[in-house]
mmCIF file of C-alpha atoms in Angstrom:
data_model
loop_
_atom_site.group_PDB
_atom_site.id
_atom_site.type_symbol
_atom_site.label_atom_id
_atom_site.label_comp_id
_atom_site.label_asym_id
_atom_site.label_seq_id
_atom_site.Cartn_x
_atom_site.Cartn_y
_atom_site.Cartn_z
ATOM 1 C CA MET A 1 -165.396 -12.703 269.032
ATOM 2 C CA LYS A 2 -166.095 -9.020 267.248
ATOM 3 C CA ASN A 3 -167.334 -7.757 270.550
ATOM 4 C CA LYS A 4 -167.770 -7.175 274.021
ATOM 5 C CA LYS A 5 -170.576 -9.241 274.306
ATOM 6 C CA ASP A 6 -169.706 -12.671 273.164
ATOM 7 C CA TRP A 7 -166.868 -12.186 274.914
ATOM 8 C CA THR A 8 -168.550 -10.821 279.081
ATOM 9 C CA ILE A 9 -170.698 -14.273 277.385
ATOM 10 C CA LEU A 10 -167.788 -16.871 276.598
ATOM 11 C CA LEU A 11 -166.786 -16.657 279.973
ATOM 12 C CA VAL A 12 -170.018 -15.949 282.267
ATOM 13 C CA GLY A 13 -170.091 -19.356 280.490
ATOM 14 C CA PHE A 14 -167.242 -20.307 281.363
ATOM 15 C CA LEU A 15 -166.970 -19.165 284.804
ATOM 16 C CA GLY A 16 -170.251 -21.119 284.892
ATOM 17 C CA ALA A 17 -169.228 -24.172 284.240
ATOM 18 C CA LEU A 18 -165.790 -24.098 286.197
ATOM 19 C CA LYS A 19 -168.082 -23.371 289.104
ATOM 20 C CA LEU A 20 -170.809 -26.483 288.857
ATOM 21 C CA PHE A 21 -167.227 -28.899 287.930
ATOM 22 C CA LEU A 22 -165.646 -27.416 291.197
ATOM 23 C CA THR A 23 -168.655 -27.799 292.868
ATOM 24 C CA SER A 24 -169.216 -31.651 291.630
ATOM 25 C CA LEU A 25 -165.232 -32.368 293.396
ATOM 26 C CA GLY A 26 -166.635 -30.948 296.641
ATOM 27 C CA ILE A 27 -164.342 -26.924 296.159
ATOM 28 C CA ASN A 28 -166.051 -24.681 296.801
ATOM 29 C CA PHE A 29 -163.191 -22.612 295.165
ATOM 30 C CA ILE A 30 -166.182 -19.401 293.994
ATOM 31 C CA THR A 31 -168.349 -19.093 297.029
ATOM 32 C CA ASP A 32 -172.345 -17.108 296.755
ATOM 33 C CA ASP A 33 -170.494 -14.628 298.629
ATOM 34 C CA MET A 34 -167.644 -14.312 296.872
ATOM 35 C CA ILE A 35 -170.590 -14.123 293.136
ATOM 36 C CA ASN A 36 -172.333 -11.185 295.241
ATOM 37 C CA SER A 37 -169.930 -9.157 296.342
ATOM 38 C CA PHE A 38 -168.917 -8.860 292.407
ATOM 39 C CA VAL A 39 -172.086 -8.354 291.228
ATOM 40 C CA ASP A 40 -172.710 -5.364 292.952
ATOM 41 C CA MET A 41 -168.901 -3.745 292.796
ATOM 42 C CA LEU A 42 -170.530 -4.816 289.039
ATOM 43 C CA SER A 43 -173.399 -2.936 289.394
ATOM 44 C CA PHE A 44 -171.799 0.071 291.521
ATOM 45 C CA GLY A 45 -169.244 0.440 288.245
ATOM 46 C CA VAL A 46 -172.293 0.330 285.697
ATOM 47 C CA ALA A 47 -174.630 2.888 288.305
ATOM 48 C CA LEU A 48 -171.079 4.855 287.978
ATOM 49 C CA TYR A 49 -170.827 5.236 284.498
ATOM 50 C CA ALA A 50 -174.483 5.660 283.848
ATOM 51 C CA VAL A 51 -174.672 8.468 285.996
ATOM 52 C CA TRP A 52 -171.658 9.965 284.119
ATOM 53 C CA LYS A 53 -172.629 9.662 280.406
ATOM 54 C CA ASN A 54 -176.186 11.185 281.646
ATOM 55 C CA THR A 55 -175.151 14.089 283.191
ATOM 56 C CA TYR A 56 -173.178 17.401 280.978
ATOM 57 C CA VAL A 57 -169.841 17.174 283.280
ATOM 58 C CA SER A 58 -167.165 17.052 280.619
ATOM 59 C CA ASN A 59 -165.908 19.496 277.866
ATOM 60 C CA ARG A 60 -167.357 17.240 275.302
ATOM 61 C CA ALA A 61 -170.633 17.036 277.289
ATOM 62 C CA LYS A 62 -170.707 20.796 277.914
ATOM 63 C CA LYS A 63 -170.072 21.735 274.026
ATOM 64 C CA GLN A 64 -172.932 19.314 272.944
ATOM 65 C CA LYS A 65 -175.110 20.221 275.858
ATOM 66 C CA GLU A 66 -174.727 24.228 274.407
ATOM 67 C CA VAL A 67 -175.299 22.880 271.525
ATOM 68 C CA LEU A 68 -178.506 21.454 272.016
ATOM 69 C CA GLU A 69 -179.544 24.015 274.075
ATOM 70 C CA LYS A 70 -179.113 26.304 270.646
ATOM 71 C CA ASN A 71 -181.152 23.937 268.527
ATOM 72 C CA LYS A 72 -183.574 24.024 271.520
ATOM 73 C CA LEU A 73 -183.765 20.841 271.689
ATOM 74 C CA ILE A 74 -183.168 20.400 275.672
#
């Protein structure tokens, strides 16, 4: 597996199978509240990353913005 997408699919599939197996044994190790909390934290992280990548706050991004403005692309 060469990229993050493959690893993510593998991990999510494994965790889903593990949850089903443990639930079938009567073990509620991974609860729905835990899953919801994880998804909420992941969504928060993705939102922060999107804001960071789509604003010109880092030094590199400021230079990029200057070049874009100079070439009248924004």
